[in-house]
Coordinates of C-alpha atoms in Angstrom, one line a residue:
X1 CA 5.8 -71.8 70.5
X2 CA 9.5 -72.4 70.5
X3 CA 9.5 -75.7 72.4
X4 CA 7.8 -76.8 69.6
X5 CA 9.5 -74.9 66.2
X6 CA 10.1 -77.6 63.9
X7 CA 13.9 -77.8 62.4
X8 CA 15.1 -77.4 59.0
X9 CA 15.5 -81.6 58.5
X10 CA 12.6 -82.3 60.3
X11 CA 12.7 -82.8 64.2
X12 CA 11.9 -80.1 66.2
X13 CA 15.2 -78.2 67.4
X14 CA 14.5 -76.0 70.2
X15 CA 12.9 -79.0 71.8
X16 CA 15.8 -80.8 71.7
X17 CA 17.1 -80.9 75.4
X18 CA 20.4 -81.6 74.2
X19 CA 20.6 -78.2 72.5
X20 CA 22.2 -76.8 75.2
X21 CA 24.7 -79.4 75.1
X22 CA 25.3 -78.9 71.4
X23 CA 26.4 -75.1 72.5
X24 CA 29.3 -76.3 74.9
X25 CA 30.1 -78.1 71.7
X26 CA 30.1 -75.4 69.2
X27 CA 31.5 -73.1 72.5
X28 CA 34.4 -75.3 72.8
X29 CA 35.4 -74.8 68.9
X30 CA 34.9 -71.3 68.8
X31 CA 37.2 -70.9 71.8
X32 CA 39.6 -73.2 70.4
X33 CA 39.8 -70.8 67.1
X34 CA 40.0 -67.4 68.6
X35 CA 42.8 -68.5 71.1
X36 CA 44.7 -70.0 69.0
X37 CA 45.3 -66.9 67.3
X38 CA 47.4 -65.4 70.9
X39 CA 48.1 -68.8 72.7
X40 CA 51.4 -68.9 70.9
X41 CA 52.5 -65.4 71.5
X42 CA 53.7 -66.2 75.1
X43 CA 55.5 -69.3 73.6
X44 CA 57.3 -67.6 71.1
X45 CA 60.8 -66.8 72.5
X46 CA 60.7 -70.6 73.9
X47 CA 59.7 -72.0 70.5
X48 CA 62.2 -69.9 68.5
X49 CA 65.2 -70.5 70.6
X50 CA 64.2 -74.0 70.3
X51 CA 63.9 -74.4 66.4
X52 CA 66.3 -71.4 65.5
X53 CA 64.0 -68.5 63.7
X54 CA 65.6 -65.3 63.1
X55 CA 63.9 -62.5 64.6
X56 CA 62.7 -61.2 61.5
X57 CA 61.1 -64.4 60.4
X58 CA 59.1 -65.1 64.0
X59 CA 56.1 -63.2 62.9
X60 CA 55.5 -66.1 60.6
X61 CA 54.4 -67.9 64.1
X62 CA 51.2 -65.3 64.3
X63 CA 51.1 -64.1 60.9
X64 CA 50.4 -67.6 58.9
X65 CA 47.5 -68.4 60.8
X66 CA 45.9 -65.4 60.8
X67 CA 47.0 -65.1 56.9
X68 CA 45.0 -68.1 55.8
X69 CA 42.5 -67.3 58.6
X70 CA 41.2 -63.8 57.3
X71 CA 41.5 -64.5 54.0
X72 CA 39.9 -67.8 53.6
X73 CA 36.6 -66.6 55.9
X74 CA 34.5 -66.0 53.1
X75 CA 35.2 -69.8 51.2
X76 CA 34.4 -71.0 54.7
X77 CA 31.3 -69.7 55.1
X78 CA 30.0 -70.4 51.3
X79 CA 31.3 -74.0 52.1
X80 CA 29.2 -74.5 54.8
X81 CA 26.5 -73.4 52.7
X82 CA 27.3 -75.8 50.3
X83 CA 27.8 -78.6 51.9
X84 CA 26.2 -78.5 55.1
X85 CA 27.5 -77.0 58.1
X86 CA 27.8 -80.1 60.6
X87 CA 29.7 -81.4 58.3
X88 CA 32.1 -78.4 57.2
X89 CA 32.5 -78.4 60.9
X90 CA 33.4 -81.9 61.6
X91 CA 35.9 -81.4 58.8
X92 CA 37.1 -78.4 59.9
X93 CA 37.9 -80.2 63.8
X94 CA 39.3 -83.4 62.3
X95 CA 41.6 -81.2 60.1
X96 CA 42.5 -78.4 62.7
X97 CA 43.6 -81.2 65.3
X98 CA 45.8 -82.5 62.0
X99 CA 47.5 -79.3 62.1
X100 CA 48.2 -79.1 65.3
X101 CA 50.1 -82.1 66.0
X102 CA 51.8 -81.4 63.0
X103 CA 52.9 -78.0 64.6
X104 CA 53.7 -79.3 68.0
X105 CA 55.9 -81.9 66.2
X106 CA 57.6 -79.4 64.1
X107 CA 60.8 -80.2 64.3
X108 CA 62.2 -76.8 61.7
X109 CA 60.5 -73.5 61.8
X110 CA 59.4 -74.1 58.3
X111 CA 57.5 -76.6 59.5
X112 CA 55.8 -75.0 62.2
X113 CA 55.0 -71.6 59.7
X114 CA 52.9 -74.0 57.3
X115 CA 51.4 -76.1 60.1
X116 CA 50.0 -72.4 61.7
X117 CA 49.0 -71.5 57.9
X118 CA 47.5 -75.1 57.7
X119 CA 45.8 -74.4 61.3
X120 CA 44.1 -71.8 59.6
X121 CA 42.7 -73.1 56.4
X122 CA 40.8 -75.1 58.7
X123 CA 40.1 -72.1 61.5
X124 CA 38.4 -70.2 57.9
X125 CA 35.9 -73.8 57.8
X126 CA 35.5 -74.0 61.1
X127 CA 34.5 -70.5 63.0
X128 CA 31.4 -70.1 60.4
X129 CA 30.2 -73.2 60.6
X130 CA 30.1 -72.9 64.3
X131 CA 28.4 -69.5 64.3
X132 CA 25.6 -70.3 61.8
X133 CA 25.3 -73.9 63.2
X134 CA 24.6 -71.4 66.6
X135 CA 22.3 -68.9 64.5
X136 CA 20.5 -71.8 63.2
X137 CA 19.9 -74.0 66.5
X138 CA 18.5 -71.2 68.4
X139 CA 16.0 -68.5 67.2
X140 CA 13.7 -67.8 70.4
X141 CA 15.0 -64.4 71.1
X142 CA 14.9 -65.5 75.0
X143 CA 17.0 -68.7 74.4
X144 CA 19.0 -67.0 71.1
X145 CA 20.5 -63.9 73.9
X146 CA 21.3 -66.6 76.6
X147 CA 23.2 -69.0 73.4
X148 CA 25.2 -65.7 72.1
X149 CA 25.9 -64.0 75.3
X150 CA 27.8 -67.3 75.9
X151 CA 28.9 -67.1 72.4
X152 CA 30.3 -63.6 72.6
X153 CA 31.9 -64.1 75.7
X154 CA 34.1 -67.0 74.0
X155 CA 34.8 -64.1 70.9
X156 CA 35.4 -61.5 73.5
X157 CA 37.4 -63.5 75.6
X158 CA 39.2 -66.1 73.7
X159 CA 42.5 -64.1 72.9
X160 CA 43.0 -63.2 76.8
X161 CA 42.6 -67.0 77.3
X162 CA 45.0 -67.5 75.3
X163 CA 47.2 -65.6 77.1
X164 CA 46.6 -67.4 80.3
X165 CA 46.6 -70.8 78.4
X166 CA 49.8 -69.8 77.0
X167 CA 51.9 -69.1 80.1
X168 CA 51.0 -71.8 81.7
X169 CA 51.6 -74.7 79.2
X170 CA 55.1 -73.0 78.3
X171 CA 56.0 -72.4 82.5
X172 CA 54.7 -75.8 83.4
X173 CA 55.2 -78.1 80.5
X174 CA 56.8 -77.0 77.1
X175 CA 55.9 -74.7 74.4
X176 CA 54.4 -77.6 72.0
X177 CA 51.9 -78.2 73.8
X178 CA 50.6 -75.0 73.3
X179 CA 49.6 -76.4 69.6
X180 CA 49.3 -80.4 71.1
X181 CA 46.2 -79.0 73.4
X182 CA 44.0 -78.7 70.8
X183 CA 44.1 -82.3 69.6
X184 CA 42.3 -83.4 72.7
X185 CA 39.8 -80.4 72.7
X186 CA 38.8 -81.7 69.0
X187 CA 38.4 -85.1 69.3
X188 CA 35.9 -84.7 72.8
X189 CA 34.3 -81.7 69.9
X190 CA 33.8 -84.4 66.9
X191 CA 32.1 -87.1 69.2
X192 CA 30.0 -84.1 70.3
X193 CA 29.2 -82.8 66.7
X194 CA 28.3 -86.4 65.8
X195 CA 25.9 -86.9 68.9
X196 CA 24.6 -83.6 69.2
X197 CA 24.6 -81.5 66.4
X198 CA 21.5 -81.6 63.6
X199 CA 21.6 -79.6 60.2
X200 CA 19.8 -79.7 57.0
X201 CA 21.9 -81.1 54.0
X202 CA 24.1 -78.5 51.8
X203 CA 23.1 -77.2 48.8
X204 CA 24.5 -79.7 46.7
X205 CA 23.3 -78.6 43.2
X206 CA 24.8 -75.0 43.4
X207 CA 27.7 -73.9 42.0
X208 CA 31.0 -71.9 43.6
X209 CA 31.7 -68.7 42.5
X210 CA 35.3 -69.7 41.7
X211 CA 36.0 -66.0 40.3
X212 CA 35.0 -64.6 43.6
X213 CA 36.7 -66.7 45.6
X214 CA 40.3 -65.9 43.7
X215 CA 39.0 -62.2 43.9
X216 CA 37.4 -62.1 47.3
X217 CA 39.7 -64.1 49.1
X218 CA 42.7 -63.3 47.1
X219 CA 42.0 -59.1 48.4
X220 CA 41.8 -60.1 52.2
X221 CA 44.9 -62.1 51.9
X222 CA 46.8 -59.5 50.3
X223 CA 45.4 -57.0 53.0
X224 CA 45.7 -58.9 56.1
X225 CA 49.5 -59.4 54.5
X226 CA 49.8 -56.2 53.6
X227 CA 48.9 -54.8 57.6
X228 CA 51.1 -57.7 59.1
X229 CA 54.2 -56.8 57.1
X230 CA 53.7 -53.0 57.9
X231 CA 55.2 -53.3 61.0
X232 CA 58.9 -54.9 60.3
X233 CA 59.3 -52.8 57.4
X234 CA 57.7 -49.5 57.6
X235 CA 54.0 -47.8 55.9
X236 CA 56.5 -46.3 52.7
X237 CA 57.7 -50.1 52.0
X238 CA 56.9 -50.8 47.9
X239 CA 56.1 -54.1 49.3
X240 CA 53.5 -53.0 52.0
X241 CA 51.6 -50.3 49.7
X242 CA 52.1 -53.2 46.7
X243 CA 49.8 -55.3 49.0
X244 CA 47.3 -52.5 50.3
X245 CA 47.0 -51.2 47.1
X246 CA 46.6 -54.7 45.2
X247 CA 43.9 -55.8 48.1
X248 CA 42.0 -52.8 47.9
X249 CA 41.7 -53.2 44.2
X250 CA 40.8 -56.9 44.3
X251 CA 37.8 -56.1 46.8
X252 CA 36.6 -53.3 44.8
X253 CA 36.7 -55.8 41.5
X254 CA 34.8 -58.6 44.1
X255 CA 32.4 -56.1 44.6
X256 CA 31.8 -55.2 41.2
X257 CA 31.4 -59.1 40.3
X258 CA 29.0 -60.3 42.9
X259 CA 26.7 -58.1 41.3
X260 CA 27.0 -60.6 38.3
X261 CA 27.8 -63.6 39.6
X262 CA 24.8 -66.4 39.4
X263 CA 25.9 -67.8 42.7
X264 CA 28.0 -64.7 44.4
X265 CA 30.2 -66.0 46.9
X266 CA 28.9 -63.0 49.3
X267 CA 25.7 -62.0 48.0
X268 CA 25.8 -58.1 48.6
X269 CA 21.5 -58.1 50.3
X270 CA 23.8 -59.2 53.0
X271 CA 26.1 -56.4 53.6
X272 CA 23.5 -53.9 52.1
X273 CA 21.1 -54.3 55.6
X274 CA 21.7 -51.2 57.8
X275 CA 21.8 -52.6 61.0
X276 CA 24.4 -55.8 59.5
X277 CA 26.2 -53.6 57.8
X278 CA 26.9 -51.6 61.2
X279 CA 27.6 -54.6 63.1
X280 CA 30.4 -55.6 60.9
X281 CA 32.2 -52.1 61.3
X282 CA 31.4 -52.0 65.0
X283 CA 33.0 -55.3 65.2
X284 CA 36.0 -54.3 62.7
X285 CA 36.5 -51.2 64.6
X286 CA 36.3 -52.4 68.3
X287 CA 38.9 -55.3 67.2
X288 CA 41.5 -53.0 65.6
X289 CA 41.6 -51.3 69.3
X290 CA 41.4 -54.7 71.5
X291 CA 44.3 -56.4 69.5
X292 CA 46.8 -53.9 69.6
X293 CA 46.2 -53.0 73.4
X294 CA 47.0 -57.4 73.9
X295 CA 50.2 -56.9 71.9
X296 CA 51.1 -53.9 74.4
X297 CA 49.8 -55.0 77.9
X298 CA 52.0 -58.7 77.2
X299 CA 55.1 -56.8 76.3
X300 CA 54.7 -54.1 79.2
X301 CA 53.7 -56.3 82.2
X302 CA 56.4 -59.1 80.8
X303 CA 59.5 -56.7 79.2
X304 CA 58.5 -53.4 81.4
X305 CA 57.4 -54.9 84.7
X306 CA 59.4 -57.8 84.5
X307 CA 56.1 -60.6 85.3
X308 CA 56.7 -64.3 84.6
X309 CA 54.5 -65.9 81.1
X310 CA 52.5 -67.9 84.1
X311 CA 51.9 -64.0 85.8
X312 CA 51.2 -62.2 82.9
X313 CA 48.6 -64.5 81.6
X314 CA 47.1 -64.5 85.3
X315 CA 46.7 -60.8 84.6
X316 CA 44.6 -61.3 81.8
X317 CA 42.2 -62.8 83.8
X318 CA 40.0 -60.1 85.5
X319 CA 39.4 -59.1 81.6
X320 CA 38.4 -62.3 80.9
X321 CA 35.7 -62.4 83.9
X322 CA 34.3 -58.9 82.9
X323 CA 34.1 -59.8 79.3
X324 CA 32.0 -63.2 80.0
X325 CA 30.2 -61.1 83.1
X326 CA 29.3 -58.3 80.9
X327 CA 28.3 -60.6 77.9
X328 CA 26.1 -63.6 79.7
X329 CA 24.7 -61.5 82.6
X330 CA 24.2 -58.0 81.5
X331 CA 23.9 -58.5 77.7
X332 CA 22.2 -61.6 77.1
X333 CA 19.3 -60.3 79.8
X334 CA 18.7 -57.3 78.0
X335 CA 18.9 -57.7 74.6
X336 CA 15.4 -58.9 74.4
X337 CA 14.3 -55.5 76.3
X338 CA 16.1 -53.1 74.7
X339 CA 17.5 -52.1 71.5
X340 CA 21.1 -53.4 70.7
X341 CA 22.3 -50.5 70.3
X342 CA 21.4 -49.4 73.4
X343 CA 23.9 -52.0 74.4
X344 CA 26.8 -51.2 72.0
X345 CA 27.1 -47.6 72.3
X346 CA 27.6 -47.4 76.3
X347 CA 30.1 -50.7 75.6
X348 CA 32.4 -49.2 73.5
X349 CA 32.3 -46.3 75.4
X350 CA 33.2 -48.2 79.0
X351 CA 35.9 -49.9 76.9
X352 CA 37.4 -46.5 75.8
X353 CA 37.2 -45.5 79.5
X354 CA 39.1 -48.3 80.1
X355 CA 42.1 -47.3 77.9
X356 CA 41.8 -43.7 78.9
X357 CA 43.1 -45.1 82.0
X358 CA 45.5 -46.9 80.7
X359 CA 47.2 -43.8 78.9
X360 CA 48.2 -42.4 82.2
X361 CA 50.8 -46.0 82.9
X362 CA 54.2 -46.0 83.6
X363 CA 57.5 -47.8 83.9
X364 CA 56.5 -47.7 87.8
X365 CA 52.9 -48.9 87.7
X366 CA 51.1 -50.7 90.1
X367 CA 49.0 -53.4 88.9
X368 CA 46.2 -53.4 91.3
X369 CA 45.5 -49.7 90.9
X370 CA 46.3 -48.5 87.5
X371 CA 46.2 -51.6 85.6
X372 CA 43.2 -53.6 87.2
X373 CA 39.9 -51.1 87.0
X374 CA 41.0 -50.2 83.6
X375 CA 41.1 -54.3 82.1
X376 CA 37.4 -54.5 84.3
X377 CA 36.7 -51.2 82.4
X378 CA 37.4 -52.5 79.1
X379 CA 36.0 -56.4 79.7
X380 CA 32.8 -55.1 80.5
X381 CA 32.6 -53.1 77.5
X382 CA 33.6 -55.4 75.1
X383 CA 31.4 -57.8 76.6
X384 CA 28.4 -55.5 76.1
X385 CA 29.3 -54.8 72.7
X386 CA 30.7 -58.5 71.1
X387 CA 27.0 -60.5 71.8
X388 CA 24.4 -58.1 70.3
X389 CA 26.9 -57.7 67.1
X390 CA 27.0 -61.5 66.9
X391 CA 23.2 -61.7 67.4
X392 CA 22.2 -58.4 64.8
X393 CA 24.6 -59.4 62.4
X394 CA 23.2 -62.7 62.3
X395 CA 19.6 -62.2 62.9
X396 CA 17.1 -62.6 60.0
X397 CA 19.6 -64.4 57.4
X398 CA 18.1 -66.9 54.6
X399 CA 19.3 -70.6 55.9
X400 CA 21.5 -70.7 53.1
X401 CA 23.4 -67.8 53.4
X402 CA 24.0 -67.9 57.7
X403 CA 27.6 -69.8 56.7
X404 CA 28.7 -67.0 54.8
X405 CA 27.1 -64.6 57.0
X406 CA 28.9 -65.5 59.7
X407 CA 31.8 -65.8 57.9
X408 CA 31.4 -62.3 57.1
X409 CA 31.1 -61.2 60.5
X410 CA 34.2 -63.2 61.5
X411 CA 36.2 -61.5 59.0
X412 CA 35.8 -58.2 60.2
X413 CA 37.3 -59.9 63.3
X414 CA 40.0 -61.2 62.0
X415 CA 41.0 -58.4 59.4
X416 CA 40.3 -55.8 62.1
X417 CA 42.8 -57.5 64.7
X418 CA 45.9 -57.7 61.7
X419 CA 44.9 -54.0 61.2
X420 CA 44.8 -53.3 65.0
X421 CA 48.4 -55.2 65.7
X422 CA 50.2 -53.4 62.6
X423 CA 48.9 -50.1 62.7
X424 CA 48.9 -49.7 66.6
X425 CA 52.3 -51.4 66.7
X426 CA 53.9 -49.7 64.1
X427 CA 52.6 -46.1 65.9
X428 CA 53.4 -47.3 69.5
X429 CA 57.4 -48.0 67.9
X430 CA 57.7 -44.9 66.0
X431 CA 56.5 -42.8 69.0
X432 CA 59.0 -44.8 71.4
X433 CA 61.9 -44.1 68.9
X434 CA 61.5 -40.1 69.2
X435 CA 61.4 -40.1 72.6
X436 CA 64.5 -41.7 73.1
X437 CA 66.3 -39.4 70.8
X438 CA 64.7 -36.7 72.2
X439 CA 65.3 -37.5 75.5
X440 CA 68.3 -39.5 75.6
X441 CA 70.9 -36.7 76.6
X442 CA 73.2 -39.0 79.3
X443 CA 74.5 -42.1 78.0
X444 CA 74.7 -43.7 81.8
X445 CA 70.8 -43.7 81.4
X446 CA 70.0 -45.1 78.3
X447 CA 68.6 -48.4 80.1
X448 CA 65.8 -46.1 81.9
X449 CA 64.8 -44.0 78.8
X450 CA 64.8 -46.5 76.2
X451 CA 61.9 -47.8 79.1
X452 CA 60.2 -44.9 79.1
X453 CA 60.5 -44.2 75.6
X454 CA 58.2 -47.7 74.9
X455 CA 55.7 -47.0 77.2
X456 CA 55.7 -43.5 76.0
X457 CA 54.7 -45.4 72.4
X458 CA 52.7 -47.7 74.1
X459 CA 50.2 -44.8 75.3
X460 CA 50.0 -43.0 72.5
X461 CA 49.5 -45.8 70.3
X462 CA 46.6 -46.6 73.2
X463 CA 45.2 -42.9 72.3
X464 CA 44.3 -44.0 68.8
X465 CA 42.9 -46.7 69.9
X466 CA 40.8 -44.7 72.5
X467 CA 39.5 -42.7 69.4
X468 CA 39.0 -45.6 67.5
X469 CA 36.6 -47.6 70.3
X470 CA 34.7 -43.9 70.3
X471 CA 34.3 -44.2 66.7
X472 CA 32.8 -47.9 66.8
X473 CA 30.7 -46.4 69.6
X474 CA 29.3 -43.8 67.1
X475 CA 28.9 -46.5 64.1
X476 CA 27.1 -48.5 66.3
X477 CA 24.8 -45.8 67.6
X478 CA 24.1 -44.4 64.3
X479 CA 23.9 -47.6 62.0
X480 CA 22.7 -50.1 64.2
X481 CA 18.8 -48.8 64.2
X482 CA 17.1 -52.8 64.9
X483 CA 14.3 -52.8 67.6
X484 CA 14.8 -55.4 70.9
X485 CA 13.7 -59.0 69.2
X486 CA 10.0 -60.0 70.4
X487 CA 10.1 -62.7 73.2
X488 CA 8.5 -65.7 71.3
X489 CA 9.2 -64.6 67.8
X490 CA 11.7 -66.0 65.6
X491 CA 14.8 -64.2 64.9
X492 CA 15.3 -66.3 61.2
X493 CA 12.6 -64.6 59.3
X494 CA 14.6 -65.1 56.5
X495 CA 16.0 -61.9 54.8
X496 CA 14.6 -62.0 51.1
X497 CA 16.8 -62.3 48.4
X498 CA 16.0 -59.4 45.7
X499 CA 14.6 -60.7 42.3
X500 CA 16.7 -60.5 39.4

């Protein structure tokens, strides 16, 4: 029946033969989003030698993107509703090339800090219009696990790409062109869009829920803030709690107004749904632990073992295989004969495993032992886990709300990686400091115990994260209760909206 499923404007989708084309398309601007969130952590030091940023204003490189990013998600998604998604997304490309050049042109670092923050005005547009423009296109549960094991894979993978990206653009060529390689990646993705892409027009009659944007997006701005500037200045800082505090309070006051709001900017049937509502805090969770562990292994093998940007992404690699191994060829076969769940649970546990092994490293570690089987470990897991939460979260959603479901999803991505990077971080330095002043009794080796004293922070900070990959595992095993999806059925039954 699904060659045949008529679409939303008309012309049958799924039998479309140039469906699977339109995923490379929507593929290609997914990855483009998630890497650009790590791509420019290699070329840092290169790009603030070369425009003068004190270290204390650097973070501004990572920390404006994902800023605007997190926090505009939500207005994304409800956009995209509004308006149409094709065309949010078209936007969003045509703009996010924009900001790119205007970063890899940046000739102060003021410049490149609101051409990152500009970057991800557009990023908050683009990711959910890609995912619902994916959870729209294909709803054969066969075809949907093939189109988000691919999917997830890109999600899973895209900040370790990054990586590699990363080292070789700033080796080979110069650090700008970490930001200039996107402007050919969009344009080939807009004459895609056009030609291959089809979507039902927006919702042009309904309003915006203008109060729950400022309040909505307004608390994940002041919370992804609030995490990122816990690291330079400490959990106590008035600042940091000012932030945390304030964020908390504006969600809570979001909450209370989307039950009132005639056109909620999130309406809460959404987050209510067991199984959705475990999918975003398996993906939150998960996140928290995978972004601090990238922030540790490119600082160990680079700082600690001394590898070259061009080596260290290259050691990123086997992750990225397991993750897209793991997510097209274990996940994506199974989903439709067994519960996602069933899928989830042993992911985040293999990912944990992972990381167990990586507790154990030290100043003297050899890759290709102690380094390897645990980023196979951990790719496979996270490649289990990332395609049925993109796939549950997104199954069953009203047409008109996939754009801000999906943004939904995304920002417990997002928030959960400035969480990750902050709160790992900020353990892994603390931990490092008071085992150098414990251990730091002859001055003639302070070079070798200031080393171990970061990888001793490093591993306990990769503890936590070890409990908190267990603790997705359990969220995911205890919330996520959906049945495997019937070969042949549609996955967009829509999900009712309750009567007022």
């Amino acid at each position: 029946m699904s060659g045949t499923r008529t679409g939303e404007n008309g012309p049958p989708v799924d039998a479309d033969p140039r469906r699977w084309w339109g995923l490379v398309i929507i593929a290609l601007a997914q990855l483009m989003v998630v890497l650009d969130a790590t791509i420019v952590n290699i070329a840092l030091p290169s790009a603030q030698t070369d425009l003068h940023m004190s270290d204390g204003n650097r973070q501004w490189v990572i920390t404006a993107y994902t800023l605007a990013f997190g926090g505009l998600l939500l207005l994304g998604g409800r956009i995209a509703d509004l308006l149409g998604r094709k065309r949010t997304f078209i936007f969003g490309l045509i703009g996010f090339a924009a900001a790119s050049a205007l970063g890899g042109a940046a000739t102060t670092s003021g410049m490149l800090f609101g051409a990152r923050a500009l970057q991800g005005v557009f990023a908050a547009v683009l990711a959910p219009s890609a995912l619902s423009l994916l959870t729209t296109t294909f709803t054969d549960p066969k075809e949907r696990g093939k189109a988000f094991g691919i999917y997830g894979a890109l999600a899973g993978s895209g900040s370790a790409i990054g990586f590699i990206v990363g080292g070789l653009l700033t080796e080979y060529l110069d650090w700008r062109w970490c930001l200039y390689v996107n402007v050919p990646i969009a344009v080939v993705a807009v004459f895609g869009a056009f030609a291959l892409l089809h979507d039902r027009p927006g919702h042009t009659g309904a309003r915006l829920d203008v109060p729950g944007v400022l309040l909505g997006c307004g608390g994940l701005v002041a919370i992804v803030y609030g995490f990122s500037e816990a690291e330079p200045r400490g959990w106590s800082d008035p600042l940091v709690l000012g932030l945390l505090i304030g964020g908390v309070v504006l969600l809570v006051t979001f909450v209370w107004w989307q039950t009132r709001a005639p056109s909620p900017l999130l309406p809460l049937h959404i987050v209510k749904d067991r199984n959705r509502a475990g999918c975003f805090l398996t993906m939150g969770l998960a996140v928290i632990g995978m972004f601090g562990l990238f922030l540790f292994m490119t600082y160990y093998l680079q700082v600690i073992l001394g590898y070259s940007p061009v080596k260290t992404g290259l050691a990123f690699l086997p992750l990225t295989v397991a993750i897209i191994i793991g997510s097209t060829q274990i996940s994506a076969r199974l989903l439709t004969r067994v519960a996602p769940r069933a899928l989830m649970v042993p992911g985040m546990v293999l990912a944990a495993g992972g990381m167990l092994i990586l507790t154990q490293m030290t100043v003297h570690s050899d890759y290709p032992t102690e380094i390897l089987p645990a980023l196979i470990l951990m790719g496979l897991g996270m490649g289990l886990t990332f395609m049925p939460v993109f796939s549950t979260a997104t199954a069953g959603v009203a047409p008109q709300d996939a754009g801000v479901t999906s943004a939904t999803v995304n920002t417990s991505q997002q928030v959960g990686g400035s969480i990750g990077t902050a709160l790992l971080n900020t353990i892994a330095t603390t931990s490092g400091t008071t085992y150098i002043a414990a251990h730091l009794h002859n001055p003639a080796q302070r070079a070798l115990v200031t080393r171990e004293g970061i990888v001793h922070g490093y591993t306990v900070a990769i503890w936590c994260a070890v409990g908190i990959m267990l603790l997705a595992g359990l969220v995911a095993g205890l919330m996520v209760t959906a049945k495997p999806p019937r070969q042949g059925a549609p996955a967009e039954a829509a999900v009712p909206e309750p009567v007022a």
